[in-house]
Short mmCIF file of C-alpha atoms in Angstrom, two decimals:
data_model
loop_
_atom_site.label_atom_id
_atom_site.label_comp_id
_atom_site.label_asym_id
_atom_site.label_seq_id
_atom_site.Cartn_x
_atom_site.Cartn_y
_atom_site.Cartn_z
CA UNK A 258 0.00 0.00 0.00
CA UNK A 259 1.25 3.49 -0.77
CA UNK A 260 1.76 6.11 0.85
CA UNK A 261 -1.10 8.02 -0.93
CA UNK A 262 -3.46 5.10 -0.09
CA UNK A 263 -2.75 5.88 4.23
CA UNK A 264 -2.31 9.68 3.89
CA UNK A 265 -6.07 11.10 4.08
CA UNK A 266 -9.30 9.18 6.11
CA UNK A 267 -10.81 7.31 2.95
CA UNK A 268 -14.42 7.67 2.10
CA UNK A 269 -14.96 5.28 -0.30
CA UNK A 270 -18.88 6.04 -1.44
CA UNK A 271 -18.30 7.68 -4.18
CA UNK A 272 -16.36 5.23 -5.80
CA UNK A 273 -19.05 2.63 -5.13
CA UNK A 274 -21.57 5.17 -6.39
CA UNK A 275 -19.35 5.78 -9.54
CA UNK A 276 -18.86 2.18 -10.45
CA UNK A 277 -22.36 1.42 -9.81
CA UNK A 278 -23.78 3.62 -11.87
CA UNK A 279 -21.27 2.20 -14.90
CA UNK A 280 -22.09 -1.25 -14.13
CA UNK A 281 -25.92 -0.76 -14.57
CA UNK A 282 -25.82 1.88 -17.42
CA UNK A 283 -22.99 -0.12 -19.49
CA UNK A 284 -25.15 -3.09 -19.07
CA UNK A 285 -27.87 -1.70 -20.81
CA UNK A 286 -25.19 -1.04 -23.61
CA UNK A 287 -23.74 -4.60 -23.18
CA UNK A 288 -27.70 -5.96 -23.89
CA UNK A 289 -28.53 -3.41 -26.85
CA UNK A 290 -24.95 -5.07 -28.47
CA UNK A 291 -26.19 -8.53 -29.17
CA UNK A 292 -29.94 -7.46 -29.24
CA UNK A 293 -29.90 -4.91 -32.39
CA UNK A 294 -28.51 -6.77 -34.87
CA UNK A 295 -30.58 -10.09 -34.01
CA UNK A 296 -33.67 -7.54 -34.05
CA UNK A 297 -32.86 -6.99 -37.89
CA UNK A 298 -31.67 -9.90 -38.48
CA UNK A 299 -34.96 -12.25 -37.67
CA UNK A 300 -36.57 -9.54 -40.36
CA UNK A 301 -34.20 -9.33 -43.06
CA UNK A 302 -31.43 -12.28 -42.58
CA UNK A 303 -29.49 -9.93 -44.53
CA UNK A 304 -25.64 -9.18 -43.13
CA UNK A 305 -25.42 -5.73 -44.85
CA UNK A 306 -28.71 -4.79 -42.62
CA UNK A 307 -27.44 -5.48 -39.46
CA UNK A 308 -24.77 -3.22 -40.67
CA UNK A 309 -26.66 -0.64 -41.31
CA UNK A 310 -27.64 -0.69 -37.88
CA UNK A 311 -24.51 -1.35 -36.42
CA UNK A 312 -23.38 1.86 -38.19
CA UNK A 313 -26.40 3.72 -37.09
CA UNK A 314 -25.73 3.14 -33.62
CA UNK A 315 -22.23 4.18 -34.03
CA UNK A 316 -21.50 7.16 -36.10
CA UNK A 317 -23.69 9.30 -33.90
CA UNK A 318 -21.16 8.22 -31.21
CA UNK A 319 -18.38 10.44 -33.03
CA UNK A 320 -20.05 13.58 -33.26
CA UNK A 321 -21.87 13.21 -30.01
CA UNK A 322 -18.70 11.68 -28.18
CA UNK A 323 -16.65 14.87 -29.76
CA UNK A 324 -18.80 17.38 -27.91
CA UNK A 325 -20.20 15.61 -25.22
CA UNK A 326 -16.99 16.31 -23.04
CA UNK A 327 -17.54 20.18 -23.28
CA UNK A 328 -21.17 19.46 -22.33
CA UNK A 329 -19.55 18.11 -19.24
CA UNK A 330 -17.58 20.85 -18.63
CA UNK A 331 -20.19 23.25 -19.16
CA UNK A 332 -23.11 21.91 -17.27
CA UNK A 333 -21.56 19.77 -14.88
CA UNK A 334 -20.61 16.09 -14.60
CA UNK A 335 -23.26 14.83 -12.08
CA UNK A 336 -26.04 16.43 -13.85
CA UNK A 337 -24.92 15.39 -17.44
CA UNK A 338 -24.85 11.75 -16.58
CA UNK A 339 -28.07 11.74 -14.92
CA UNK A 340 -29.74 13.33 -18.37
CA UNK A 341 -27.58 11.44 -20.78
CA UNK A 342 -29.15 8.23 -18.76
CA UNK A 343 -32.68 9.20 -18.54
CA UNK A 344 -32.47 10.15 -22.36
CA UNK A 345 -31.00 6.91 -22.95
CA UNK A 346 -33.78 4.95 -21.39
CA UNK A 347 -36.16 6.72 -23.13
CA UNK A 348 -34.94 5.89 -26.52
CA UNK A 349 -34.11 2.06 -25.53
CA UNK A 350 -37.69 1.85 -24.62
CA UNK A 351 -38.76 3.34 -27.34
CA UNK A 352 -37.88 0.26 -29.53
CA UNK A 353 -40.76 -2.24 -28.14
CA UNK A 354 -42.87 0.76 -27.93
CA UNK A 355 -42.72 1.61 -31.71
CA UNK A 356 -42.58 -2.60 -32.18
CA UNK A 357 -45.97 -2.82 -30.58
CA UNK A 358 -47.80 0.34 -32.15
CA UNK A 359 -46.39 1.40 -35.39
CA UNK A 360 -44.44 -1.41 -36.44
CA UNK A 361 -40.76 -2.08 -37.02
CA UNK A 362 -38.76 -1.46 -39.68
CA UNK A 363 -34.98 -1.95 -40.61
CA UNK A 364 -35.31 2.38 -41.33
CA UNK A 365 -36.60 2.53 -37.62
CA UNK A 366 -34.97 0.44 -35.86
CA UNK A 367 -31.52 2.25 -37.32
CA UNK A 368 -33.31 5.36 -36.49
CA UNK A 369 -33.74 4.48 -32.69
CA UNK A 370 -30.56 2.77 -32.54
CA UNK A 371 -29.15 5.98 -33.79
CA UNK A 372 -30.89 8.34 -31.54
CA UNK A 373 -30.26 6.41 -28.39
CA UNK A 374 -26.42 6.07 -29.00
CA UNK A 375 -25.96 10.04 -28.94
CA UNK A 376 -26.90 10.12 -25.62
CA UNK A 377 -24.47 7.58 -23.87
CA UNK A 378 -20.84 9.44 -24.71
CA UNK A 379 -21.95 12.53 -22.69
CA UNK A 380 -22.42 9.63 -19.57
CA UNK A 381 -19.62 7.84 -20.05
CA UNK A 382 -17.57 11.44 -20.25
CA UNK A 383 -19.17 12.65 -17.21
CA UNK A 384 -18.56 9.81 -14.98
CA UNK A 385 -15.09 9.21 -16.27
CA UNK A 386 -13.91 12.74 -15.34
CA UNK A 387 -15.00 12.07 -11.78
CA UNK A 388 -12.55 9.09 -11.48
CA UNK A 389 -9.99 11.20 -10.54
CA UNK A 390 -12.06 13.10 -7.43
CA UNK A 391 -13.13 9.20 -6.48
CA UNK A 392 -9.55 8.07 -6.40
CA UNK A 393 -8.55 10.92 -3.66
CA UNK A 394 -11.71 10.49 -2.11
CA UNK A 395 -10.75 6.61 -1.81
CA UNK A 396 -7.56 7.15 -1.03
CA UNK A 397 -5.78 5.09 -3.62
CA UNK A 398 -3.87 5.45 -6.49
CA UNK A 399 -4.69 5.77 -10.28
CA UNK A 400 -3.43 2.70 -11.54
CA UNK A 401 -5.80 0.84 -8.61
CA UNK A 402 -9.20 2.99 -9.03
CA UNK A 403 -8.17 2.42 -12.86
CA UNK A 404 -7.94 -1.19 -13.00
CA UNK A 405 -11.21 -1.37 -10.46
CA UNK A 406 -13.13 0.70 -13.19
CA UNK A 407 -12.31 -0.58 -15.94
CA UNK A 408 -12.91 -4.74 -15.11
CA UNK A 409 -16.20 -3.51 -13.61
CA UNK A 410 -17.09 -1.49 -17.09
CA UNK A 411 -16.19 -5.09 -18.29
CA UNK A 412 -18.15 -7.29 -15.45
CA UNK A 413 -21.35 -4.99 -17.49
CA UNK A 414 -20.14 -6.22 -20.37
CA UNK A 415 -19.96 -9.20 -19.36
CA UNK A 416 -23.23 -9.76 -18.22
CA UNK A 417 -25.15 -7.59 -20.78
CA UNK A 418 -24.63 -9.87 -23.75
CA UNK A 419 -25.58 -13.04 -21.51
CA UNK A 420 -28.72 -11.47 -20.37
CA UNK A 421 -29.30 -10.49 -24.15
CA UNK A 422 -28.73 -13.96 -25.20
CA UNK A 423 -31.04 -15.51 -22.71
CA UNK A 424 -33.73 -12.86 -22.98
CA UNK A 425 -33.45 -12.80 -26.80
CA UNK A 426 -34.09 -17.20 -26.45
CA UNK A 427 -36.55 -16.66 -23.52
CA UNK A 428 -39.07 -13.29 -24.42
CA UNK A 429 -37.96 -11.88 -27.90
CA UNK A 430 -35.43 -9.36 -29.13
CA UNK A 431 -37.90 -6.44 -28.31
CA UNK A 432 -38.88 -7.62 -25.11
CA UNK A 433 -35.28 -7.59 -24.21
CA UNK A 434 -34.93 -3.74 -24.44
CA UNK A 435 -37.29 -3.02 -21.49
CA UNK A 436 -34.16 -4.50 -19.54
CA UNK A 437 -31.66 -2.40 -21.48
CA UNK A 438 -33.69 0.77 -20.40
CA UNK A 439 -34.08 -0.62 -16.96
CA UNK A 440 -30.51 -0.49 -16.99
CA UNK A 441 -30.00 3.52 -17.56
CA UNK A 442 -33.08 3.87 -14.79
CA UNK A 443 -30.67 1.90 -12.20
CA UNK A 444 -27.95 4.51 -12.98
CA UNK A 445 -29.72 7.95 -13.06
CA UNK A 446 -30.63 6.58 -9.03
CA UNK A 447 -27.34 5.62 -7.86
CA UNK A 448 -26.31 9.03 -9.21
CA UNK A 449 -28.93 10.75 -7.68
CA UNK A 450 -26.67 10.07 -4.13
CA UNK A 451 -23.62 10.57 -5.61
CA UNK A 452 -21.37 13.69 -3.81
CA UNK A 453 -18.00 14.54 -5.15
CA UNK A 454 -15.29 17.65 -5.44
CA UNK A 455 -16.16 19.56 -8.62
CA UNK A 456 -18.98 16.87 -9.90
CA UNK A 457 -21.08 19.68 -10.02
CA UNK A 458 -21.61 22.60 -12.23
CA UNK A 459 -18.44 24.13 -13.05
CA UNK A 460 -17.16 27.18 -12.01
CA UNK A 461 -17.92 29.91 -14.97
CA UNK A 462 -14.44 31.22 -15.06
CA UNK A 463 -12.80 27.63 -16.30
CA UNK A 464 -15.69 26.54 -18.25
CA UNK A 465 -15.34 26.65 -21.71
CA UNK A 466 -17.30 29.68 -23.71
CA UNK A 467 -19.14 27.82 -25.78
CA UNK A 468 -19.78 23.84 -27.19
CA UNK A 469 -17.82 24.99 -30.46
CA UNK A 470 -14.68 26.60 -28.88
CA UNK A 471 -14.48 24.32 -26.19
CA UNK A 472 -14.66 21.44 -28.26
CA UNK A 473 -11.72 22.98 -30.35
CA UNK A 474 -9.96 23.56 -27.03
CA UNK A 475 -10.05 19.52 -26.17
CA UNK A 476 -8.86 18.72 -30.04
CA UNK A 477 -6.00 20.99 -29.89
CA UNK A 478 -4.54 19.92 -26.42
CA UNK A 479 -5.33 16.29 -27.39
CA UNK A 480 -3.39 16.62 -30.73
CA UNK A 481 -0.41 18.98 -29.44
CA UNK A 482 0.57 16.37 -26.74
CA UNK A 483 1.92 13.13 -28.38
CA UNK A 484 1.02 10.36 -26.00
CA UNK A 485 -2.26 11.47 -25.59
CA UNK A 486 -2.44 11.23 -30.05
CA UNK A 487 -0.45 8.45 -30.75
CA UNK A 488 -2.95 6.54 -28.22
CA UNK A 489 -6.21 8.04 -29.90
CA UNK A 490 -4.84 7.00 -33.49
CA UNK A 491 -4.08 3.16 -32.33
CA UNK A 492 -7.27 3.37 -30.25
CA UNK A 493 -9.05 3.89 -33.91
CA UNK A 494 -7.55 1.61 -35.70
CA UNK A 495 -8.19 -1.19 -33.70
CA UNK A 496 -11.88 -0.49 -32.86
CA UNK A 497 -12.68 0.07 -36.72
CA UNK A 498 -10.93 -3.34 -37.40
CA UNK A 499 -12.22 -5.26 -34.01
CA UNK A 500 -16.09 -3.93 -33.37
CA UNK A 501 -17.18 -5.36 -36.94
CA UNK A 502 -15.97 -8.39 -35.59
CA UNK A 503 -18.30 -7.85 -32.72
CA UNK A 504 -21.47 -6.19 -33.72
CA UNK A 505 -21.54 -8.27 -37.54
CA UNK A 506 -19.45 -10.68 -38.42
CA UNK A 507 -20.36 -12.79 -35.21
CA UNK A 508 -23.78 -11.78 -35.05
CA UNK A 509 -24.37 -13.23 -38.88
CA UNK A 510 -22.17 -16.34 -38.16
CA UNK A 511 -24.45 -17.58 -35.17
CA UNK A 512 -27.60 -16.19 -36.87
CA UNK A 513 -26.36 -19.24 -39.09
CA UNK A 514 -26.15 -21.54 -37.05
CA UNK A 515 -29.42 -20.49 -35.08
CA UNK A 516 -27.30 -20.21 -31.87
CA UNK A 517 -28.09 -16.71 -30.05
CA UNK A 518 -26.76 -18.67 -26.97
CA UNK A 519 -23.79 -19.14 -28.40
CA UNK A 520 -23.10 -15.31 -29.59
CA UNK A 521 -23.73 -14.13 -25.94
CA UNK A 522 -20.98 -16.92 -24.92
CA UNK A 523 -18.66 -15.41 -26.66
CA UNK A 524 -18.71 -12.23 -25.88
CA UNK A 525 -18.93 -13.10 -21.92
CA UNK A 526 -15.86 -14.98 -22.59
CA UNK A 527 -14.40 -11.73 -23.97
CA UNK A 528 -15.61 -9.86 -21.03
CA UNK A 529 -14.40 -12.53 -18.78
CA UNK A 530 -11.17 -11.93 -19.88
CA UNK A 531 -11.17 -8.20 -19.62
CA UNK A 532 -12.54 -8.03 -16.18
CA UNK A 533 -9.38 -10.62 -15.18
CA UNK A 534 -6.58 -8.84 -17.49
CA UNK A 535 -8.35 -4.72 -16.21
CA UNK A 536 -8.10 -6.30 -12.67
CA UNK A 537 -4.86 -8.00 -12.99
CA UNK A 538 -3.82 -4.52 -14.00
CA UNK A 539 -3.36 -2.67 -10.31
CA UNK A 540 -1.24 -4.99 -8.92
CA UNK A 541 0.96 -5.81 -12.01
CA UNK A 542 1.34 -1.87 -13.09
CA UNK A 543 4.21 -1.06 -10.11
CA UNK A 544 5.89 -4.23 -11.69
CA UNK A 545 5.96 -4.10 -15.39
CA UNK A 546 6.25 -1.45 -17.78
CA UNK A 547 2.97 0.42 -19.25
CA UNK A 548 4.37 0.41 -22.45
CA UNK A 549 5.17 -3.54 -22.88
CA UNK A 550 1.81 -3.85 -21.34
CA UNK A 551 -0.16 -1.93 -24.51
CA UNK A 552 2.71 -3.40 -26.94
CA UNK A 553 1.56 -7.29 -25.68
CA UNK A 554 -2.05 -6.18 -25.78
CA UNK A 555 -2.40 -5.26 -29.51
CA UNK A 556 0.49 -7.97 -30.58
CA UNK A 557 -1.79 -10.81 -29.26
CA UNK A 558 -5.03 -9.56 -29.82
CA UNK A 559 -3.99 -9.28 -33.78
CA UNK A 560 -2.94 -12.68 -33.35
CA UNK A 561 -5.96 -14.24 -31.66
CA UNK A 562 -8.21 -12.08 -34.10
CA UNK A 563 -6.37 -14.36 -36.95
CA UNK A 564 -6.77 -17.57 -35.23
CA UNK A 565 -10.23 -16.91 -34.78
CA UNK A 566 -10.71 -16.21 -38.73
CA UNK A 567 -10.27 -19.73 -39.19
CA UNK A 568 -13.44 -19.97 -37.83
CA UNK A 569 -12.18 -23.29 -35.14
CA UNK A 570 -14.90 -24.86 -32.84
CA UNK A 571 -16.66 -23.18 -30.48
CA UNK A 572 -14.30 -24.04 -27.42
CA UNK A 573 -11.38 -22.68 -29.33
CA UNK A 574 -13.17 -19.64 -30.39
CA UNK A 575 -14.13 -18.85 -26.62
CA UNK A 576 -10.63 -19.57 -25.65
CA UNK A 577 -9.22 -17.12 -28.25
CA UNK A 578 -11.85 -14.89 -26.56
CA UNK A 579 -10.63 -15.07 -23.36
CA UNK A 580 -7.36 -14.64 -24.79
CA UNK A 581 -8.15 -11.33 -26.06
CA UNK A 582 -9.87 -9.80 -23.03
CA UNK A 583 -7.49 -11.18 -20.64
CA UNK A 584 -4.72 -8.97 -22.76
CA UNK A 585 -6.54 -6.21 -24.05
CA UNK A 586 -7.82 -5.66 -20.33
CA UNK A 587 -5.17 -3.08 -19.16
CA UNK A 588 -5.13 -1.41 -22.26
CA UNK A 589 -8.25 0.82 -20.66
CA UNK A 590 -6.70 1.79 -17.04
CA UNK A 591 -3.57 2.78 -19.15
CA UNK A 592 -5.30 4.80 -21.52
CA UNK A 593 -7.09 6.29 -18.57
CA UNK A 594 -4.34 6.80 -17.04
CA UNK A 595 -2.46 9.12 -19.58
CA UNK A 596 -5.59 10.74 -19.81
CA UNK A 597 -5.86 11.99 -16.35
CA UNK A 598 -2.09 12.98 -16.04
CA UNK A 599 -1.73 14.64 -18.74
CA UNK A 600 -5.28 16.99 -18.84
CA UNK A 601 -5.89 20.02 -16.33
CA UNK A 602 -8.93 19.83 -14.18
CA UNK A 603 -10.74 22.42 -16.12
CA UNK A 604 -10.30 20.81 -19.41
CA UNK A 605 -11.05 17.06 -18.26
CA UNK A 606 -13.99 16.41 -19.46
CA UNK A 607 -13.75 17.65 -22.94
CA UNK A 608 -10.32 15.63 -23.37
CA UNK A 609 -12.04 12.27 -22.23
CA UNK A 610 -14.64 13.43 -24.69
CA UNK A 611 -11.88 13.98 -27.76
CA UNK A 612 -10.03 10.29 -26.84
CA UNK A 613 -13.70 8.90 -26.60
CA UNK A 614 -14.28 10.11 -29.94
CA UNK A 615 -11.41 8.93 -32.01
CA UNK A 616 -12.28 5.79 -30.92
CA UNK A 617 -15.72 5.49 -32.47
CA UNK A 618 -14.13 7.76 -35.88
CA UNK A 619 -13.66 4.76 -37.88
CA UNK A 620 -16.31 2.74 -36.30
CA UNK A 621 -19.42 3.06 -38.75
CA UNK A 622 -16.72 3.06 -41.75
CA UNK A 623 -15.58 -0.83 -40.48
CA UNK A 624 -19.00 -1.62 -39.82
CA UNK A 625 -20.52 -0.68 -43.14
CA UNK A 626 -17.56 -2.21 -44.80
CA UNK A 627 -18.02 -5.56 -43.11
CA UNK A 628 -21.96 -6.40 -44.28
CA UNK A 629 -21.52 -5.80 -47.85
CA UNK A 630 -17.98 -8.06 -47.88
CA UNK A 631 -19.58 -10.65 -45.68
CA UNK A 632 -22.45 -10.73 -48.66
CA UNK A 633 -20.14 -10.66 -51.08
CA UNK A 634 -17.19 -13.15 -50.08
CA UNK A 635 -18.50 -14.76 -47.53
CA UNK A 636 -17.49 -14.34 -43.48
CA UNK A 637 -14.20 -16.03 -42.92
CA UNK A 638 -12.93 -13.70 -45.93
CA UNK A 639 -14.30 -10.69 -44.25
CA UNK A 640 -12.67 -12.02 -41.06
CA UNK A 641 -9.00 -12.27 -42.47
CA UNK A 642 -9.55 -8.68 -44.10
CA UNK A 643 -10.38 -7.41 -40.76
CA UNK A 644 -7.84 -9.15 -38.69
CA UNK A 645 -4.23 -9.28 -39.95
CA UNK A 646 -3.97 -5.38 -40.17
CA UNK A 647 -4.70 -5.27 -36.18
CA UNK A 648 -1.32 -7.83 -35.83
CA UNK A 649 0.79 -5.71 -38.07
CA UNK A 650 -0.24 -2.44 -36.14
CA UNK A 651 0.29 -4.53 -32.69
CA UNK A 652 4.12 -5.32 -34.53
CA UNK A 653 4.45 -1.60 -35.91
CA UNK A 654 3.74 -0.05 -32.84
CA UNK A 655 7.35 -1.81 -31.35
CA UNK A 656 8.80 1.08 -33.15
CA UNK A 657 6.92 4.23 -31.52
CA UNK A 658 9.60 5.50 -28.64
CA UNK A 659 6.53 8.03 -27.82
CA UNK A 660 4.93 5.22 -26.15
CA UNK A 661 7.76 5.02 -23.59
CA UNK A 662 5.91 8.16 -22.22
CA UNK A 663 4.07 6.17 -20.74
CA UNK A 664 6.33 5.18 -18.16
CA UNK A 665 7.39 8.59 -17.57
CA UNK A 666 6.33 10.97 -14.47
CA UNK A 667 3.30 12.73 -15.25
CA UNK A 668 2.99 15.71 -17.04
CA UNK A 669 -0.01 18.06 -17.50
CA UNK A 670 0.63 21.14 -19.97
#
């Protein structure tokens, strides 16, 4: 234990609070996953709709995700996750609603799926940029309160697509989204008691003078500092190559098979790994180097991504699953990590906004990509395609010295 850990009485409720509130809301996230493309899918059977979807629910993410730190730092963290949440349930219930009324279409469904992923990156901004205020509160260090949030944001991930999978079996896709909404409810209460230094609204002379300018504020500090770049730019890469992999290419394979059991499987044994390798994290970070860490984690996920492409049984596909979460696990406290020691106070939450963003940039452009090549060539082609460029940027990234930064002392400019 440090010395940071002893120095001040610890009140740990707000980090319960805080990772509450993640668990339930990124559970409803975790549920909508395996629930929106099986939704189109039992319509259409078609891979490039589900991809349409897919996209839909993602490229509202990185315009949203862009400015939704500056909301943050305008209005106020506490009060921008509760109404990112409640906005959140109301478009997840919205779904079933429409199903049972109206009628569903693939043009709706995208619609909703679009409308209810531009609330969630103003949530996950705002409660991210009061980790640091929950760590002092705690009384621990970054590298512990990092690890603990991270393998809980994968313990919802974890359980999300299981529930999905079940539900989806048990009471129907649409049925399914009354839990996802239930989900966002669960974290606008445990919010609702949350109390924490500078969670609420900001003070007028740091915030930022408008969305625009303050948006432009987080882009340019994100882009002049070169850890805090080189991370966003690998961060892209591998989400536009790895979510397809996700959100389509599995989804279709099992929809194949007729297995929605088995699609949920896989993606808890993902999450299984993640929670292990995020929580395996805090105690291995005063040990080993943050940059072999990140190095490892892209090396072997390109690798695993490959074996998987072969498309092996189901045991060694959820073993290559574990694989990958288990060492793409610290990947998020580290990230987190250069984040928070490298961005003012002020200007938090509009720099966990810009990092947030570049990671969904190339989302919808690898999810629209992946239906129409699945439909064309056929998914184990698609798969290949998708993963051998993740294990040559896991080998190229041997050569970036900026990543030794990572290891260095802290620095915010």
């Amino acid at each position: 234990m440090t010395a940071t850990e002893t120095a001040a009485p610890r009140r740990l409720g707000p980090l319960v609070l805080l990772n509450l509130a993640t668990l339930f809301s990124a559970t409803g996230n975790g549920i909508a996953i395996v629930v929106l493309p099986w939704l189109v899918l039992e319509r259409t059977g078609r891979a490039s709709d589900a991809a349409v979807v897919a996209g839909a629910a993602t490229l509202p993410l990185l315009l949203s995700s862009l400015f939704a730190g500056t909301v943050v730092d305008l209005f106020g963290r506490r009060r921008t996750s509760i109404i990112s949440d409640c906005l959140s349930a109301l478009s997840a219930a919205a779904i079933p609603i429409v199903a049972n009324t109206a009628g569903l279409s693939v043009l709706v469904i995208a619609v909703l799926a679009a409308v209810g992923a531009a609330f969630d990156p103003a949530g996950i901004a705002a409660r991210e940029s009061m980790l640091p205020a929950a760590t002092t509160s705690a009384g621990w260090s970054l590298d512990r309160m990092n690890s603990l949030y991270e393998a809980n944001y994968n313990v919802a991930y974890l359980v999300g697509p299981g529930i999905g999978g079940v539900l989806i079996a048990t009471v129907g896709a649409e049925n399914t989204l009354w839990v996802t909404a239930l989900g966002f409810v669960l974290s606008i209460v445990t919010i609702t008691f949350l109390r924490l230094e500078n969670a609420g609204r900001p003070d007028a002379s740091s915030a930022p003078t408008s969305l625009w300018r303050g948006t432009v504020e987080g882009l340019k500090f994100v882009w002049h500092n070169r850890l805090l770049r080189t991370i966003a730019l690998v961060d892209m890469a591998v989400v536009a190559l790895y979510l397809p992999v996700e959100s389509v290419v599995f989804p279709v394979y099992f929809t194949e098979l007729d297995k929605p059991a088995q699609l949920g499987s896989v993606l808890m044994a993902l999450s299984v790994g993640g929670v292990v390798g995020a929580l395996a994290y805090g105690p291995l970070s005063p040990f080993v180097s943050r940059r072999v860490i990140m190095l490892v984690a892209v090396i072997v996920l390109g690798a695993a991504m490959v074996a998987m492409a072969f498309l092996p049984p189901l045991w060694a596909i959820l073993a290559l699953a574990l694989l990958q979460g288990l060492v793409f696990g610290p990947v998020g406290p580290i990230a987190n990590y250069a984040m928070q020691t490298r961005s003012p106070e002020h200007m938090r939450g509009r720099i966990t906004g810009v990092m947030t963003s570049t990671a969904y940039a190339a989302g919808p452009l690898g999810y629209l990509l992946a239906g129409p090549m699945i439909d064309a060539w056929g998914i184990q082609p698609t798969f290949f395609v998708l993963a051998v460029p993740v294990l040559v940027l896991g080998i190229a990234c041997c050569a970036f010295p900026v990543l030794k930064e990572l290891d260095a002392p802290a620095t915010v400019s």
